Amino acid sequence: GARAQKSSRQDKGDRKGKRGESTEIFCASNMATIDSGIILMPLYALASWTAMLKLQPGSYEIYVAAIGWAWALLNTVLKGNFDLGVVTFAFVIAAYGIERRAGLTGGIKVFECIASVAVANNFALVIFLWKDLKIQLSSSKSPAWLNVFLVYCITFAVYWALVAVRTYKRGESGYAVVY
């Protein structure tokens, strides 16, 4: 990373680190690293879409949202930048959690739809702000990561919009709705 390269430059001719290790081994600045997001973003998307396609509406959304909420919380805590997903995913968790306790009522269905659209809009916000975000992120992220992140955001904007549509249609084709 940047710190490893800096310390290697400071040591210049001195090949020994603080504990006597070679700075080449100690710093590992020449080794290629993979940001975990390049792997985790597509896996999360694949699992989420598989759940949508294979499971009944109302049975999986809370789990997909819980993972998204935890990820947003980690981003907020570890990077020090507030991730709006902490709020929007919390609404989805609350909405689908209430359904699990009270059943699907008209009001709960509206809450679930609004919460799902809020998450879709959160992902869409990245797409609309992409030109500036890409410039900002390119100083610390690889071009591959940037491409994966953009596709991830597009995918989840569509995903959560479809969750809202599917939730809206629940009760119209065999799903029990309590009013």
Backbone as ProteinMPNN parsed JSONL, in Angstrom:
{"seq_chain_A": "GARAQKSSRQDKGDRKGKRGESTEIFCASNMATIDSGIILMPLYALASWTAMLKLQPGSYEIYVAAIGWAWALLNTVLKGNFDLGVVTFAFVIAAYGIERRAGLTGGIKVFECIASVAVANNFALVIFLWKDLKIQLSSSKSPAWLNVFLVYCITFAVYWALVAVRTYKRGESGYAVVY", "coords_chain_A": {"N_chain_A": [[0.811, -1.184, 0.0], [0.214, 2.387, 0.142], [1.514, 3.334, 2.453], [3.443, 1.385, 2.836], [5.043, 1.731, 0.568], [5.973, 4.308, 1.015], [7.488, 3.999, 3.405], [9.419, 2.312, 2.421], [10.698, 3.983, 0.601], [11.748, 5.851, 2.365], [13.616, 4.372, 3.739], [15.51, 3.914, 1.806], [18.68, 3.223, 0.973], [19.079, 1.565, 3.15], [18.345, -1.635, 3.86], [17.12, -2.915, 5.939], [14.382, -3.474, 8.097], [12.491, -2.35, 10.996], [12.633, -4.528, 12.713], [14.708, -5.935, 11.724], [13.982, -7.242, 9.402], [13.949, -7.666, 5.854], [13.07, -4.859, 3.916], [11.748, -5.298, 1.563], [10.374, -7.696, 1.901], [9.049, -7.154, 4.281], [7.47, -4.874, 3.671], [6.127, -5.585, 1.336], [5.368, -4.197, -0.959], [5.384, -4.554, -3.686], [3.667, -6.552, -4.33], [0.682, -7.694, -5.866], [-2.552, -6.825, -4.89], [-5.912, -7.766, -4.122], [-8.847, -6.067, -3.841], [-11.307, -6.876, -1.563], [-13.926, -6.294, -2.201], [-14.229, -6.631, -4.947], [-14.739, -9.28, -5.216], [-16.72, -9.821, -3.27], [-18.917, -8.071, -3.87], [-20.046, -9.012, -6.416], [-20.721, -11.649, -5.562], [-22.589, -11.216, -3.496], [-24.582, -9.955, -5.003], [-25.246, -12.041, -6.787], [-26.217, -14.01, -4.989], [-28.411, -12.606, -3.943], [-30.061, -12.125, -6.204], [-30.542, -14.777, -6.903], [-32.024, -15.625, -4.682], [-34.288, -13.996, -5.053], [-35.306, -15.035, -7.443], [-35.796, -17.705, -6.855], [-37.159, -18.003, -4.414], [-40.131, -17.401, -2.423], [-41.811, -14.243, -2.568], [-41.353, -12.014, 0.145], [-40.056, -13.761, 1.787], [-37.283, -13.614, 1.782], [-36.214, -11.042, 1.646], [-35.596, -9.634, 4.009], [-33.236, -10.845, 4.846], [-31.415, -10.324, 2.76], [-31.406, -7.558, 2.991], [-30.363, -7.306, 5.589], [-27.721, -8.143, 5.294], [-26.841, -6.16, 3.524], [-27.218, -3.916, 5.174], [-25.39, -4.449, 7.271], [-23.002, -4.361, 5.809], [-23.041, -1.691, 4.933], [-22.874, -0.451, 7.423], [-20.333, -1.306, 8.258], [-18.799, -0.021, 6.265], [-19.295, 2.621, 7.019], [-18.24, 2.743, 9.645], [-15.557, 1.782, 9.403], [-14.427, 3.301, 7.316], [-15.104, 5.866, 7.871], [-16.854, 7.444, 6.472], [-20.168, 8.363, 6.067], [-22.554, 5.959, 5.159], [-25.422, 5.851, 3.392], [-26.926, 3.571, 3.202], [-27.09, 2.437, 5.717], [-29.311, 3.591, 6.86], [-31.391, 3.256, 4.89], [-31.462, 0.45, 4.405], [-32.111, -0.33, 6.976], [-34.768, 0.48, 7.148], [-35.952, -1.354, 5.377], [-35.421, -3.749, 6.723], [-36.904, -3.281, 9.053], [-39.525, -3.033, 7.963], [-40.041, -5.571, 6.717], [-39.583, -7.138, 8.905], [-41.679, -6.375, 10.603], [-43.783, -7.387, 9.102], [-43.34, -10.122, 9.469], [-44.087, -10.428, 12.104], [-46.704, -9.419, 12.272], [-48.099, -10.131, 10.004], [-49.01, -9.687, 6.516], [-50.289, -6.729, 5.84], [-52.229, -4.106, 4.277], [-51.056, -1.614, 4.921], [-48.52, -2.384, 5.835], [-47.513, -3.527, 3.533], [-47.305, -1.243, 1.896], [-45.345, 0.146, 3.369], [-43.199, -1.648, 3.049], [-42.829, -1.45, 0.262], [-42.144, 1.298, -0.018], [-39.79, 1.344, 1.512], [-38.175, -0.417, 0.037], [-37.977, 0.979, -2.401], [-36.582, 3.173, -1.438], [-34.062, 2.029, -0.912], [-33.409, 1.24, -3.527], [-33.238, 3.776, -4.684], [-31.058, 4.758, -3.251], [-28.935, 3.23, -4.307], [-29.22, 4.073, -6.964], [-28.523, 6.722, -6.71], [-25.75, 6.672, -6.599], [-25.217, 6.0, -9.236], [-26.17, 8.275, -10.617], [-24.442, 10.186, -9.616], [-22.048, 9.336, -10.545], [-19.942, 10.306, -12.252], [-18.476, 12.257, -10.755], [-18.002, 10.746, -8.426], [-16.457, 8.637, -9.413], [-14.07, 9.937, -10.096], [-13.265, 10.764, -7.559], [-13.014, 8.284, -6.195], [-11.107, 6.969, -7.74], [-8.549, 7.513, -6.916], [-7.97, 5.764, -4.887], [-8.939, 3.289, -5.586], [-8.9, 0.513, -7.859], [-9.204, 0.432, -11.494], [-10.658, -1.859, -12.214], [-12.089, -2.438, -9.835], [-13.674, -0.131, -9.722], [-15.288, -0.498, -12.002], [-16.64, -2.881, -11.306], [-17.997, -1.97, -9.03], [-19.714, 0.027, -10.113], [-21.372, -1.547, -11.809], [-22.446, -3.203, -9.863], [-23.946, -1.322, -8.367], [-25.819, -0.493, -10.311], [-27.064, -2.945, -10.788], [-28.209, -3.463, -8.244], [-29.89, -1.263, -7.929], [-31.838, -1.809, -9.829], [-32.622, -4.322, -8.846], [-33.754, -3.753, -6.212], [-35.82, -2.077, -6.981], [-37.37, -3.893, -8.401], [-37.992, -5.622, -6.287], [-39.716, -3.95, -4.883], [-41.832, -3.737, -6.762], [-42.634, -6.429, -6.961], [-43.42, -6.822, -4.321], [-45.546, -5.018, -4.166], [-47.346, -6.295, -5.843], [-47.953, -8.542, -4.416], [-50.425, -10.623, -3.01], [-52.167, -10.383, -5.052], [-52.038, -12.6, -6.615], [-52.594, -15.146, -5.323], [-51.224, -14.827, -2.885], [-51.737, -14.463, 0.535], [-53.316, -11.688, 1.953], [-53.778, -9.611, 4.658], [-56.171, -7.338, 5.564]], "CA_chain_A": [[0.0, 0.0, 0.0], [0.916, 3.668, 0.103], [2.422, 3.426, 3.599], [4.572, 0.485, 2.612], [5.908, 2.353, -0.41], [6.592, 5.466, 1.651], [8.539, 3.562, 4.32], [10.478, 1.753, 1.607], [11.434, 5.114, 0.07], [12.478, 6.488, 3.458], [14.745, 3.52, 4.095], [16.405, 3.995, 0.66], [19.752, 2.233, 0.914], [19.007, 0.674, 4.303], [17.444, -2.732, 3.516], [16.608, -3.559, 7.146], [13.231, -2.853, 8.751], [12.661, -2.119, 12.429], [12.974, -5.764, 13.41], [15.757, -6.628, 10.992], [13.487, -7.872, 8.184], [14.15, -6.931, 4.618], [11.903, -4.025, 3.634], [11.006, -5.88, 0.438], [9.455, -8.688, 2.461], [8.27, -6.482, 5.322], [6.511, -3.951, 3.08], [5.365, -6.284, 0.304], [4.751, -3.164, -1.796], [5.336, -4.956, -5.086], [2.686, -7.619, -4.508], [-0.651, -7.274, -6.278], [-3.598, -7.173, -3.933], [-7.275, -7.695, -4.638], [-9.816, -5.515, -2.906], [-12.323, -7.908, -1.332], [-15.18, -5.894, -2.84], [-14.297, -7.17, -6.311], [-15.307, -10.623, -5.088], [-17.93, -9.812, -2.451], [-20.053, -7.41, -4.532], [-20.754, -9.939, -7.315], [-21.293, -12.78, -4.818], [-23.797, -10.709, -2.826], [-25.58, -9.753, -6.056], [-25.667, -13.36, -7.264], [-27.055, -14.627, -3.948], [-29.648, -11.838, -3.833], [-30.897, -12.415, -7.377], [-30.965, -16.178, -6.799], [-33.113, -15.65, -3.7], [-35.476, -13.408, -5.665], [-35.835, -15.901, -8.491], [-36.123, -19.051, -6.366], [-37.937, -18.009, -3.179], [-41.378, -16.645, -2.411], [-41.704, -12.863, -2.077], [-41.598, -11.88, 1.574], [-39.304, -14.749, 2.566], [-35.826, -13.452, 1.679], [-35.797, -9.639, 1.597], [-35.009, -9.212, 5.286], [-31.866, -11.364, 4.914], [-30.627, -9.54, 1.804], [-31.262, -6.226, 3.588], [-29.49, -7.392, 6.773], [-26.343, -8.175, 4.792], [-26.57, -4.811, 3.018], [-27.111, -3.007, 6.319], [-24.111, -4.728, 7.945], [-21.95, -3.88, 4.924], [-23.087, -0.224, 5.008], [-22.376, -0.079, 8.745], [-18.876, -1.488, 8.207], [-18.258, 1.084, 5.461], [-19.383, 3.848, 7.817], [-17.335, 2.673, 10.798], [-14.159, 1.578, 9.02], [-13.94, 4.326, 6.401], [-15.413, 7.182, 8.412], [-17.807, 8.147, 5.609], [-21.51, 7.848, 6.287], [-23.178, 5.215, 4.065], [-26.875, 5.99, 3.529], [-27.491, 2.231, 3.318], [-27.366, 2.167, 7.131], [-30.69, 4.041, 7.099], [-32.373, 2.683, 3.966], [-31.598, -0.984, 4.678], [-32.812, -0.464, 8.265], [-36.206, 0.566, 6.849], [-36.359, -2.637, 4.787], [-35.408, -4.735, 7.816], [-38.064, -2.979, 9.908], [-40.77, -3.326, 7.245], [-40.232, -7.018, 6.564], [-39.657, -7.669, 10.268], [-43.054, -6.162, 11.069], [-44.633, -8.369, 8.412], [-43.153, -11.436, 10.096], [-44.804, -10.452, 13.385], [-48.113, -9.026, 12.175], [-48.712, -10.538, 8.746], [-48.966, -8.686, 5.455], [-51.466, -5.862, 5.751], [-52.067, -3.073, 3.26], [-50.1, -0.618, 5.405], [-47.179, -2.986, 5.866], [-47.101, -3.668, 2.134], [-46.876, 0.095, 1.461], [-44.068, 0.401, 4.044], [-42.186, -2.468, 2.373], [-42.58, -0.86, -1.059], [-41.421, 2.561, 0.159], [-38.443, 1.009, 1.983], [-37.442, -1.012, -1.087], [-37.679, 2.072, -3.334], [-35.523, 3.982, -0.812], [-32.783, 1.348, -1.164], [-33.155, 1.366, -4.968], [-32.788, 5.156, -4.913], [-29.714, 4.881, -2.689], [-28.021, 2.703, -5.326], [-29.33, 4.927, -8.148], [-27.799, 7.955, -6.412], [-24.358, 6.438, -7.01], [-25.188, 6.04, -10.702], [-26.337, 9.671, -11.035], [-23.267, 10.953, -9.185], [-20.904, 8.514, -10.897], [-18.818, 11.043, -12.842], [-17.677, 12.821, -9.665], [-17.575, 9.662, -7.528], [-15.376, 7.893, -10.063], [-12.846, 10.734, -9.937], [-12.896, 10.706, -6.135], [-12.63, 6.921, -5.819], [-10.004, 6.441, -8.551], [-7.263, 7.682, -6.243], [-7.731, 4.654, -3.963], [-9.499, 2.036, -6.105], [-8.445, 0.119, -9.195], [-10.242, 0.524, -12.533], [-11.509, -3.054, -12.126], [-13.002, -2.239, -8.708], [-14.631, 0.91, -10.121], [-16.252, -1.117, -12.922], [-17.477, -3.813, -10.534], [-18.857, -1.169, -8.16], [-20.773, 0.643, -10.912], [-22.306, -2.609, -12.209], [-23.1, -3.59, -8.603], [-24.96, -0.317, -8.041], [-26.881, -0.6, -11.327], [-27.759, -4.208, -10.518], [-29.039, -3.374, -7.047], [-30.954, -0.284, -8.159], [-32.878, -2.581, -10.52], [-33.074, -5.377, -7.92], [-34.661, -3.254, -5.177], [-37.034, -1.599, -7.662], [-38.178, -5.096, -8.66], [-38.529, -6.071, -4.994], [-40.876, -3.093, -4.601], [-42.909, -4.135, -7.671], [-43.12, -7.754, -6.536], [-44.118, -6.644, -3.05], [-46.802, -4.349, -4.495], [-48.241, -7.275, -6.475], [-48.296, -9.631, -3.493], [-51.838, -10.625, -2.656], [-52.957, -10.375, -6.268], [-52.021, -13.9, -7.29], [-52.484, -16.273, -4.412], [-50.623, -14.537, -1.599], [-52.729, -13.987, 1.482], [-53.118, -10.33, 2.441], [-54.714, -9.291, 5.73], [-56.457, -5.893, 5.586]], "C_chain_A": [[0.852, 1.243, 0.0], [1.898, 3.806, 1.256], [3.657, 2.562, 3.387], [5.544, 1.097, 1.623], [6.653, 3.533, 0.207], [7.74, 5.028, 2.559], [9.701, 2.958, 3.545], [11.339, 2.869, 1.024], [12.262, 5.791, 1.155], [13.72, 5.697, 3.819], [15.85, 3.585, 3.038], [17.453, 2.891, 0.685], [19.703, 1.24, 2.056], [17.965, -0.396, 4.025], [16.846, -3.399, 4.751], [15.435, -2.775, 7.715], [13.503, -2.704, 10.234], [13.12, -3.372, 13.165], [14.019, -6.572, 12.646], [15.276, -7.313, 9.717], [13.868, -7.02, 6.982], [12.897, -6.117, 4.335], [11.105, -4.563, 2.461], [9.998, -6.893, 0.945], [8.51, -8.024, 3.451], [7.163, -5.629, 4.719], [5.607, -4.627, 2.065], [4.693, -5.311, -0.654], [4.647, -3.563, -3.261], [4.289, -6.034, -5.361], [1.337, -7.039, -4.918], [-1.654, -7.716, -5.214], [-4.954, -7.012, -4.598], [-8.151, -7.135, -3.538], [-10.943, -6.536, -2.772], [-13.654, -7.571, -1.993], [-15.334, -6.433, -4.241], [-14.923, -8.559, -6.3], [-16.649, -10.584, -4.361], [-19.135, -9.161, -3.125], [-20.767, -8.347, -5.508], [-21.377, -11.136, -6.593], [-22.586, -12.39, -4.114], [-24.915, -10.507, -3.85], [-26.129, -11.092, -6.546], [-26.588, -14.041, -6.26], [-28.405, -13.921, -3.84], [-30.593, -12.131, -4.995], [-31.384, -13.869, -7.358], [-32.122, -16.306, -5.819], [-34.391, -15.098, -4.32], [-36.13, -14.363, -6.656], [-36.337, -17.24, -7.974], [-37.084, -19.077, -5.175], [-39.198, -17.158, -3.304], [-41.138, -15.209, -1.951], [-42.092, -12.789, -0.602], [-40.76, -12.811, 2.424], [-37.8, -14.474, 2.623], [-35.348, -12.007, 1.856], [-35.107, -9.174, 2.875], [-33.55, -9.67, 5.401], [-30.935, -10.593, 3.968], [-30.367, -8.156, 2.384], [-30.324, -6.248, 4.791], [-28.017, -7.42, 6.359], [-25.951, -6.79, 4.276], [-26.39, -3.8, 4.139], [-25.77, -3.197, 7.035], [-22.945, -4.188, 7.118], [-21.88, -2.353, 4.967], [-22.544, 0.266, 6.351], [-20.851, -0.218, 8.802], [-18.21, -0.373, 7.406], [-18.226, 2.374, 6.272], [-18.346, 3.853, 8.933], [-15.867, 2.623, 10.365], [-13.594, 2.702, 8.146], [-14.241, 5.74, 6.871], [-16.32, 8.024, 7.539], [-19.177, 7.525, 5.799], [-22.044, 7.188, 5.025], [-24.682, 5.245, 4.307], [-27.579, 4.645, 3.639], [-27.787, 1.842, 4.758], [-28.824, 2.524, 7.445], [-31.672, 3.292, 6.198], [-32.555, 1.178, 4.172], [-32.308, -1.224, 6.013], [-34.324, -0.378, 8.065], [-36.727, -0.743, 6.266], [-36.426, -3.708, 5.873], [-36.618, -4.524, 8.719], [-39.366, -3.394, 9.226], [-41.031, -4.826, 7.15], [-40.247, -7.722, 7.924], [-41.057, -7.52, 10.849], [-43.994, -7.149, 10.394], [-44.532, -9.743, 9.068], [-43.918, -11.553, 11.41], [-46.307, -10.243, 13.221], [-48.825, -9.55, 10.933], [-48.669, -9.388, 7.75], [-50.29, -7.942, 5.399], [-51.21, -4.847, 4.638], [-51.027, -2.043, 3.663], [-48.676, -1.14, 5.428], [-46.648, -3.139, 4.445], [-46.616, -2.321, 1.581], [-45.518, 0.432, 2.08], [-42.946, -0.376, 3.364], [-41.829, -1.892, 1.001], [-41.761, 0.421, -0.949], [-39.978, 2.29, 0.588], [-37.588, 0.441, 0.848], [-37.071, 0.046, -2.122], [-36.581, 2.973, -2.757], [-34.156, 3.35, -1.045], [-32.425, 1.438, -2.651], [-32.628, 2.769, -5.293], [-31.384, 5.401, -4.365], [-28.676, 4.386, -3.696], [-28.044, 3.58, -6.581], [-28.581, 6.247, -7.947], [-26.331, 7.836, -6.828], [-24.244, 6.552, -8.529], [-25.271, 7.489, -11.193], [-25.127, 10.535, -10.682], [-21.954, 10.324, -9.655], [-19.713, 9.314, -11.419], [-17.905, 11.6, -11.748], [-17.162, 11.746, -8.713], [-16.398, 8.885, -8.115], [-14.05, 8.628, -9.911], [-12.337, 10.63, -8.493], [-12.359, 9.336, -5.75], [-11.388, 6.418, -6.561], [-8.634, 6.632, -7.904], [-6.941, 6.508, -5.313], [-8.229, 3.306, -4.475], [-9.006, 1.775, -7.527], [-9.568, 0.333, -10.212], [-11.183, -0.687, -12.508], [-12.53, -2.905, -11.001], [-14.071, -1.222, -9.079], [-15.698, 0.339, -11.05], [-17.193, -2.06, -12.189], [-18.461, -3.033, -9.666], [-20.001, -0.525, -8.939], [-21.814, -0.39, -11.331], [-23.103, -3.092, -10.998], [-24.223, -2.604, -8.262], [-26.116, -0.337, -9.028], [-27.734, -1.83, -11.042], [-28.691, -4.084, -9.319], [-30.09, -2.27, -7.129], [-32.137, -0.99, -8.83], [-33.478, -3.622, -9.571], [-34.099, -4.845, -6.924], [-35.913, -2.621, -5.772], [-37.953, -2.783, -7.966], [-38.745, -5.688, -7.375], [-39.777, -5.255, -4.655], [-42.071, -3.492, -5.47], [-43.494, -5.481, -7.252], [-43.893, -7.668, -5.227], [-45.479, -6.008, -3.295], [-47.816, -5.339, -5.052], [-48.62, -8.426, -5.548], [-49.744, -9.497, -3.08], [-52.729, -10.654, -3.873], [-52.996, -11.739, -6.94], [-51.724, -15.021, -6.29], [-51.805, -16.011, -3.101], [-51.693, -13.979, -0.689], [-52.362, -12.578, 1.96], [-54.191, -10.07, 3.472], [-54.914, -7.784, 5.727], [-57.199, -5.521, 6.834]], "O_chain_A": [[2.074, 1.168, -0.127], [2.995, 4.333, 1.073], [4.774, 2.961, 3.717], [6.756, 0.997, 1.814], [7.839, 3.728, -0.059], [8.831, 5.597, 2.507], [10.851, 3.079, 3.967], [12.561, 2.737, 0.951], [13.369, 6.256, 0.884], [14.753, 6.27, 4.164], [17.014, 3.334, 3.353], [17.126, 1.73, 0.438], [20.254, 0.147, 1.926], [16.779, -0.073, 3.961], [16.117, -4.381, 4.607], [15.489, -1.548, 7.804], [14.631, -2.91, 10.681], [13.895, -3.295, 14.118], [14.19, -7.765, 12.9], [16.086, -7.912, 9.01], [14.078, -5.812, 7.094], [11.783, -6.616, 4.493], [9.903, -4.313, 2.369], [8.87, -6.936, 0.454], [7.31, -8.301, 3.456], [6.032, -5.655, 5.204], [4.434, -4.272, 1.95], [3.578, -5.56, -1.113], [3.88, -2.952, -4.006], [4.057, -6.386, -6.517], [0.902, -6.019, -4.383], [-1.599, -8.839, -4.712], [-5.116, -6.217, -5.523], [-8.189, -7.67, -2.43], [-11.472, -7.007, -3.778], [-14.429, -8.473, -2.312], [-16.456, -6.672, -4.689], [-15.565, -8.963, -7.27], [-17.605, -11.236, -4.783], [-20.258, -9.641, -2.973], [-21.99, -8.469, -5.437], [-22.455, -11.589, -6.977], [-23.562, -13.14, -4.133], [-26.067, -10.851, -3.587], [-27.34, -11.252, -6.7], [-27.624, -14.589, -6.637], [-29.433, -14.576, -3.664], [-31.785, -12.358, -4.79], [-32.515, -14.15, -7.755], [-33.091, -17.015, -6.089], [-35.465, -15.67, -4.134], [-37.354, -14.484, -6.703], [-37.212, -17.85, -8.588], [-37.756, -20.085, -4.956], [-39.304, -16.304, -4.185], [-40.344, -14.979, -1.039], [-43.048, -13.431, -0.168], [-40.74, -12.68, 3.648], [-37.111, -15.063, 3.455], [-34.182, -11.784, 2.184], [-34.144, -8.408, 2.823], [-32.723, -8.969, 5.983], [-29.809, -10.254, 4.334], [-29.256, -7.635, 2.288], [-29.565, -5.3, 4.993], [-27.172, -6.795, 7.001], [-24.855, -6.306, 4.559], [-25.519, -2.933, 4.07], [-25.096, -2.222, 7.366], [-22.003, -3.621, 7.672], [-20.791, -1.783, 5.031], [-21.841, 1.274, 6.412], [-20.165, 0.654, 9.334], [-17.178, 0.159, 7.816], [-17.253, 3.126, 6.22], [-17.655, 4.851, 9.141], [-15.034, 3.347, 10.908], [-12.406, 3.015, 8.233], [-13.698, 6.705, 6.333], [-16.536, 9.201, 7.829], [-19.334, 6.307, 5.706], [-21.998, 7.777, 3.945], [-25.161, 4.724, 5.314], [-28.711, 4.58, 4.119], [-28.65, 0.998, 5.0], [-29.485, 1.826, 8.214], [-32.67, 2.755, 6.678], [-33.68, 0.681, 4.119], [-33.026, -2.213, 6.163], [-35.079, -1.082, 8.736], [-37.818, -1.191, 6.618], [-37.381, -4.482, 5.93], [-37.281, -5.486, 9.106], [-40.215, -4.035, 9.846], [-42.125, -5.291, 7.469], [-40.856, -8.781, 8.07], [-41.562, -8.429, 11.508], [-44.898, -7.688, 11.033], [-45.534, -10.445, 9.203], [-44.348, -12.642, 11.789], [-47.097, -10.833, 13.958], [-50.045, -9.421, 10.827], [-48.331, -8.258, 8.102], [-51.297, -8.49, 4.952], [-50.096, -4.749, 4.123], [-50.203, -1.638, 2.843], [-47.737, -0.423, 5.081], [-45.467, -2.905, 4.19], [-45.614, -2.276, 0.869], [-44.637, 0.947, 1.392], [-41.867, 0.166, 3.128], [-40.657, -1.853, 0.628], [-40.799, 0.615, -1.693], [-39.051, 2.928, 0.09], [-36.413, 0.783, 0.72], [-35.967, 0.014, -2.666], [-35.743, 3.48, -3.503], [-33.192, 4.055, -1.344], [-31.27, 1.686, -2.996], [-31.692, 2.925, -6.077], [-30.612, 6.163, -4.946], [-27.657, 5.041, -3.915], [-27.001, 3.806, -7.195], [-28.064, 6.822, -8.905], [-25.746, 8.787, -7.345], [-23.288, 7.132, -9.044], [-24.523, 7.884, -12.087], [-24.828, 11.505, -11.38], [-20.877, 10.728, -9.217], [-18.575, 9.018, -11.054], [-16.688, 11.43, -11.813], [-16.026, 11.817, -8.245], [-15.462, 8.523, -7.401], [-13.024, 8.01, -9.628], [-11.147, 10.437, -8.248], [-11.35, 9.241, -5.051], [-10.691, 5.535, -6.063], [-7.665, 5.985, -8.3], [-5.777, 6.279, -4.986], [-7.963, 2.279, -3.851], [-8.733, 2.704, -8.288], [-10.739, 0.406, -9.842], [-12.38, -0.544, -12.757], [-13.708, -3.211, -11.19], [-15.249, -1.425, -8.783], [-16.88, 0.652, -10.905], [-18.401, -2.045, -12.422], [-19.634, -3.398, -9.579], [-21.141, -0.531, -8.474], [-23.014, -0.137, -11.221], [-24.3, -3.358, -11.105], [-25.327, -3.019, -7.909], [-27.273, -0.212, -8.627], [-28.964, -1.767, -11.054], [-29.831, -4.546, -9.367], [-31.105, -2.354, -6.438], [-33.289, -0.793, -8.444], [-34.697, -3.781, -9.505], [-35.187, -5.405, -6.794], [-36.965, -2.625, -5.133], [-39.17, -2.686, -7.808], [-39.864, -6.203, -7.374], [-40.777, -5.806, -4.193], [-43.195, -3.576, -4.976], [-44.713, -5.645, -7.198], [-44.898, -8.356, -5.044], [-46.468, -6.42, -2.688], [-49.01, -5.236, -4.767], [-49.519, -9.204, -5.867], [-50.232, -8.396, -2.829], [-53.926, -10.92, -3.757], [-53.887, -12.01, -7.747], [-50.73, -15.738, -6.41], [-51.796, -16.897, -2.247], [-52.472, -13.116, -1.095], [-51.215, -12.323, 2.329], [-55.376, -10.277, 3.209], [-53.952, -7.028, 5.87], [-57.527, -4.351, 7.032]]}, "name": "protein", "num_of_chains": 1, "seq": "GARAQKSSRQDKGDRKGKRGESTEIFCASNMATIDSGIILMPLYALASWTAMLKLQPGSYEIYVAAIGWAWALLNTVLKGNFDLGVVTFAFVIAAYGIERRAGLTGGIKVFECIASVAVANNFALVIFLWKDLKIQLSSSKSPAWLNVFLVYCITFAVYWALVAVRTYKRGESGYAVVY"}
